[in-house]
Amino acid sequence: MQDELLIKKIKSGNQQALRLLVERHKQHVFKVTMSVLHDEKAAEDVAQETFIKMVDALPSYQQQGFKTWLGRIAFHKAIDARRKQQRMQEDFNGTRHEYHHGHVDSVEDQVLLRERRQRIRDQIDQLPEKLQLAVRCYYLEDMSYAEIANQLGLAEKTIEVRLYRARKWMKTHWKEDDF
């Protein structure tokens, strides 16, 4: 049964169609989340969240490549989860650092570092929407052009162009004093 037919049935309330669609795509979604998180348990959790988001977002689905569309949802969910893990780790490391060293300078350095990272995140949020994800993946997640292209379902050249445009935009709109 085709994905499009299953989606129509799901929209009309058929739970069996939903189970079939999830079963059909669960491996793909898991692979996408695992490629970002590199932790089996976290990837499984995010895969489940992806299917919940999928059900909520189905009314806006435009019938233009379901697997790619679902993969993007999974990728975005995984990126969000990874950011959350990193923030929690930063908070933990900051607390641990303060506890072990107890120096005012190191606490101040930690606060300044966190503030600088937040300013950078805020500035990235100012980028045109199409460029934001490429910048986050490349600079914050250390992903290669190929990895980003694969996750977003785009050509590598498209990622290269988006990053070029993002750098050009940053040079024009950002001041070094902002950081």
mmCIF file of C-alpha atoms in Angstrom:
data_model
loop_
_atom_site.group_PDB
_atom_site.id
_atom_site.type_symbol
_atom_site.label_atom_id
_atom_site.label_comp_id
_atom_site.label_asym_id
_atom_site.label_seq_id
_atom_site.Cartn_x
_atom_site.Cartn_y
_atom_site.Cartn_z
ATOM 1 C CA MET A 1 0.000 0.000 0.000
ATOM 2 C CA GLN A 2 1.357 3.422 -0.956
ATOM 3 C CA ASP A 3 2.192 6.030 1.677
ATOM 4 C CA GLU A 4 -0.242 8.515 0.138
ATOM 5 C CA LEU A 5 -3.149 6.078 0.488
ATOM 6 C CA LEU A 6 -2.183 5.330 4.091
ATOM 7 C CA ILE A 7 -2.039 9.061 4.827
ATOM 8 C CA LYS A 8 -5.553 9.551 3.455
ATOM 9 C CA LYS A 9 -6.789 6.735 5.668
ATOM 10 C CA ILE A 10 -5.000 8.179 8.704
ATOM 11 C CA LYS A 11 -6.590 11.574 8.079
ATOM 12 C CA SER A 12 -9.971 9.872 8.129
ATOM 13 C CA GLY A 13 -9.151 8.258 11.493
ATOM 14 C CA ASN A 14 -7.895 4.783 10.538
ATOM 15 C CA GLN A 15 -5.522 3.689 13.332
ATOM 16 C CA GLN A 16 -4.414 0.557 11.464
ATOM 17 C CA ALA A 17 -3.135 2.718 8.610
ATOM 18 C CA LEU A 18 -1.146 4.734 11.138
ATOM 19 C CA ARG A 19 0.407 1.551 12.540
ATOM 20 C CA LEU A 20 1.338 0.405 9.023
ATOM 21 C CA LEU A 21 2.899 3.767 8.156
ATOM 22 C CA VAL A 22 4.918 3.823 11.386
ATOM 23 C CA GLU A 23 6.031 0.227 10.864
ATOM 24 C CA ARG A 24 7.085 0.994 7.301
ATOM 25 C CA HIS A 25 9.234 4.004 8.258
ATOM 26 C CA LYS A 26 10.466 3.276 11.781
ATOM 27 C CA GLN A 27 13.901 2.032 10.621
ATOM 28 C CA HIS A 28 14.471 5.104 8.459
ATOM 29 C CA VAL A 29 13.461 7.455 11.274
ATOM 30 C CA PHE A 30 15.682 5.607 13.750
ATOM 31 C CA LYS A 31 18.669 5.806 11.369
ATOM 32 C CA VAL A 32 18.180 9.556 10.974
ATOM 33 C CA THR A 33 17.924 10.174 14.723
ATOM 34 C CA MET A 34 20.814 7.834 15.481
ATOM 35 C CA SER A 35 23.053 9.607 12.954
ATOM 36 C CA VAL A 36 22.612 12.843 14.913
ATOM 37 C CA LEU A 37 22.482 11.571 18.499
ATOM 38 C CA HIS A 38 24.829 8.546 18.429
ATOM 39 C CA ASP A 39 22.937 7.107 21.419
ATOM 40 C CA GLU A 40 20.516 4.249 20.862
ATOM 41 C CA LYS A 41 18.130 5.061 23.736
ATOM 42 C CA ALA A 42 17.986 8.777 22.893
ATOM 43 C CA ALA A 43 17.503 7.965 19.193
ATOM 44 C CA GLU A 44 14.588 5.639 20.021
ATOM 45 C CA ASP A 45 12.953 8.323 22.186
ATOM 46 C CA VAL A 46 13.333 10.951 19.478
ATOM 47 C CA ALA A 47 12.016 8.518 16.852
ATOM 48 C CA GLN A 48 8.840 8.143 18.912
ATOM 49 C CA GLU A 49 8.571 11.927 19.252
ATOM 50 C CA THR A 50 8.995 12.160 15.470
ATOM 51 C CA PHE A 51 5.951 9.991 14.837
ATOM 52 C CA ILE A 52 3.897 12.031 17.306
ATOM 53 C CA LYS A 53 4.949 15.196 15.471
ATOM 54 C CA MET A 54 4.192 13.490 12.141
ATOM 55 C CA VAL A 55 0.586 12.826 13.194
ATOM 56 C CA ASP A 56 0.184 16.456 14.295
ATOM 57 C CA ALA A 57 1.735 17.748 11.061
ATOM 58 C CA LEU A 58 -0.051 15.445 8.586
ATOM 59 C CA PRO A 59 -2.756 18.037 7.774
ATOM 60 C CA SER A 60 -0.034 20.336 6.415
ATOM 61 C CA TYR A 61 1.713 17.579 4.420
ATOM 62 C CA GLN A 62 1.778 18.518 0.715
ATOM 63 C CA GLN A 63 2.305 15.046 -0.866
ATOM 64 C CA GLN A 64 5.815 15.809 -2.035
ATOM 65 C CA GLY A 65 7.969 12.901 -0.876
ATOM 66 C CA PHE A 66 6.732 11.512 2.406
ATOM 67 C CA LYS A 67 9.970 9.749 3.380
ATOM 68 C CA THR A 68 11.982 12.945 2.893
ATOM 69 C CA TRP A 69 9.383 14.988 4.779
ATOM 70 C CA LEU A 70 9.395 12.509 7.659
ATOM 71 C CA GLY A 71 13.196 12.393 7.629
ATOM 72 C CA ARG A 72 13.324 16.157 8.032
ATOM 73 C CA ILE A 73 10.991 16.011 11.006
ATOM 74 C CA ALA A 74 13.211 13.322 12.557
ATOM 75 C CA PHE A 75 16.348 15.316 11.837
ATOM 76 C CA HIS A 76 14.949 18.498 13.387
ATOM 77 C CA LYS A 77 13.725 16.583 16.444
ATOM 78 C CA ALA A 78 17.155 14.974 16.829
ATOM 79 C CA ILE A 79 18.942 18.322 16.509
ATOM 80 C CA ASP A 80 16.630 19.762 19.184
ATOM 81 C CA ALA A 81 17.344 16.801 21.466
ATOM 82 C CA ARG A 82 21.081 17.130 20.909
ATOM 83 C CA ARG A 83 20.959 20.840 21.742
ATOM 84 C CA LYS A 84 19.034 20.057 24.895
ATOM 85 C CA GLN A 85 21.661 17.463 25.876
ATOM 86 C CA GLN A 86 24.441 19.971 25.220
ATOM 87 C CA ARG A 87 22.728 22.680 27.297
ATOM 88 C CA MET A 88 22.270 20.220 30.145
ATOM 89 C CA GLN A 89 25.923 19.184 29.844
ATOM 90 C CA GLU A 90 27.034 22.831 29.824
ATOM 91 C CA ASP A 91 24.992 23.491 32.939
ATOM 92 C CA PHE A 92 26.397 20.399 34.612
ATOM 93 C CA ASN A 93 29.970 21.253 33.626
ATOM 94 C CA GLY A 94 29.542 24.824 34.825
ATOM 95 C CA THR A 95 28.300 23.643 38.214
ATOM 96 C CA ARG A 96 31.024 21.010 38.499
ATOM 97 C CA HIS A 97 33.695 23.515 37.536
ATOM 98 C CA GLU A 98 32.497 25.948 40.165
ATOM 99 C CA TYR A 99 32.379 23.246 42.826
ATOM 100 C CA HIS A 100 35.859 21.873 42.206
ATOM 101 C CA HIS A 101 37.730 25.114 41.717
ATOM 102 C CA GLY A 102 35.689 27.649 43.629
ATOM 103 C CA HIS A 103 37.506 30.570 41.979
ATOM 104 C CA VAL A 104 35.477 33.657 41.246
ATOM 105 C CA ASP A 105 37.381 34.121 37.972
ATOM 106 C CA SER A 106 36.470 30.666 36.696
ATOM 107 C CA VAL A 107 32.799 31.152 37.593
ATOM 108 C CA GLU A 108 32.868 34.495 35.831
ATOM 109 C CA ASP A 109 34.552 32.883 32.830
ATOM 110 C CA GLN A 110 31.827 30.227 32.730
ATOM 111 C CA VAL A 111 29.086 32.853 32.866
ATOM 112 C CA LEU A 112 30.761 34.909 30.155
ATOM 113 C CA LEU A 113 31.176 31.824 27.985
ATOM 114 C CA ARG A 114 27.500 30.893 28.373
ATOM 115 C CA GLU A 115 26.430 34.461 27.593
ATOM 116 C CA ARG A 116 28.618 34.510 24.490
ATOM 117 C CA ARG A 117 27.179 31.202 23.286
ATOM 118 C CA GLN A 118 23.668 32.523 23.837
ATOM 119 C CA ARG A 119 24.481 35.704 21.870
ATOM 120 C CA ILE A 120 25.766 33.528 19.015
ATOM 121 C CA ARG A 121 22.572 31.420 19.080
ATOM 122 C CA ASP A 122 20.503 34.619 19.097
ATOM 123 C CA GLN A 123 22.455 35.950 16.117
ATOM 124 C CA ILE A 124 21.995 32.696 14.203
ATOM 125 C CA ASP A 125 18.248 33.067 14.805
ATOM 126 C CA GLN A 126 18.486 36.373 12.899
ATOM 127 C CA LEU A 127 19.715 34.640 9.737
ATOM 128 C CA PRO A 128 17.212 34.022 6.939
ATOM 129 C CA GLU A 129 15.342 30.812 7.786
ATOM 130 C CA LYS A 130 16.746 28.730 4.916
ATOM 131 C CA LEU A 131 20.287 29.451 6.066
ATOM 132 C CA GLN A 132 19.848 28.878 9.810
ATOM 133 C CA LEU A 133 19.726 25.094 9.739
ATOM 134 C CA ALA A 134 22.758 24.758 7.485
ATOM 135 C CA VAL A 135 24.755 27.057 9.785
ATOM 136 C CA ARG A 136 23.685 25.205 12.925
ATOM 137 C CA CYS A 137 24.497 21.807 11.439
ATOM 138 C CA TYR A 138 27.854 22.851 10.022
ATOM 139 C CA TYR A 139 29.194 25.126 12.747
ATOM 140 C CA LEU A 140 27.473 23.928 15.904
ATOM 141 C CA GLU A 141 26.975 20.235 15.145
ATOM 142 C CA ASP A 142 30.247 19.793 13.175
ATOM 143 C CA MET A 143 28.454 18.005 10.334
ATOM 144 C CA SER A 144 29.966 17.758 6.864
ATOM 145 C CA TYR A 145 28.268 19.095 3.730
ATOM 146 C CA ALA A 146 27.433 15.511 2.752
ATOM 147 C CA GLU A 147 25.890 14.725 6.153
ATOM 148 C CA ILE A 148 23.778 17.872 6.090
ATOM 149 C CA ALA A 149 22.685 17.250 2.506
ATOM 150 C CA ASN A 150 21.736 13.679 3.355
ATOM 151 C CA GLN A 151 19.736 14.682 6.428
ATOM 152 C CA LEU A 152 17.898 17.504 4.676
ATOM 153 C CA GLY A 153 17.357 15.622 1.437
ATOM 154 C CA LEU A 154 19.200 18.281 -0.555
ATOM 155 C CA ALA A 155 22.184 18.290 -2.896
ATOM 156 C CA GLU A 156 25.638 18.954 -1.397
ATOM 157 C CA LYS A 157 25.994 21.908 -3.730
ATOM 158 C CA THR A 158 22.821 23.413 -2.231
ATOM 159 C CA ILE A 159 24.341 23.161 1.258
ATOM 160 C CA GLU A 160 27.567 24.699 -0.013
ATOM 161 C CA VAL A 161 25.638 27.612 -1.537
ATOM 162 C CA ARG A 162 23.561 28.117 1.627
ATOM 163 C CA LEU A 163 26.675 28.243 3.787
ATOM 164 C CA TYR A 164 28.323 30.661 1.357
ATOM 165 C CA ARG A 165 25.263 32.908 1.479
ATOM 166 C CA ALA A 166 25.138 32.619 5.271
ATOM 167 C CA ARG A 167 28.785 33.719 5.575
ATOM 168 C CA LYS A 168 28.141 36.618 3.251
ATOM 169 C CA TRP A 169 25.036 37.588 5.258
ATOM 170 C CA MET A 170 26.987 37.364 8.537
ATOM 171 C CA LYS A 171 29.782 39.597 7.225
ATOM 172 C CA THR A 172 27.201 42.200 6.238
ATOM 173 C CA HIS A 173 24.958 42.081 9.305
ATOM 174 C CA TRP A 174 27.137 41.085 12.237
ATOM 175 C CA LYS A 175 29.680 43.223 14.028
ATOM 176 C CA GLU A 176 32.627 41.654 15.791
ATOM 177 C CA ASP A 177 31.780 43.721 18.873
ATOM 178 C CA ASP A 178 28.537 41.741 19.182
ATOM 179 C CA PHE A 179 30.569 38.775 20.378
#
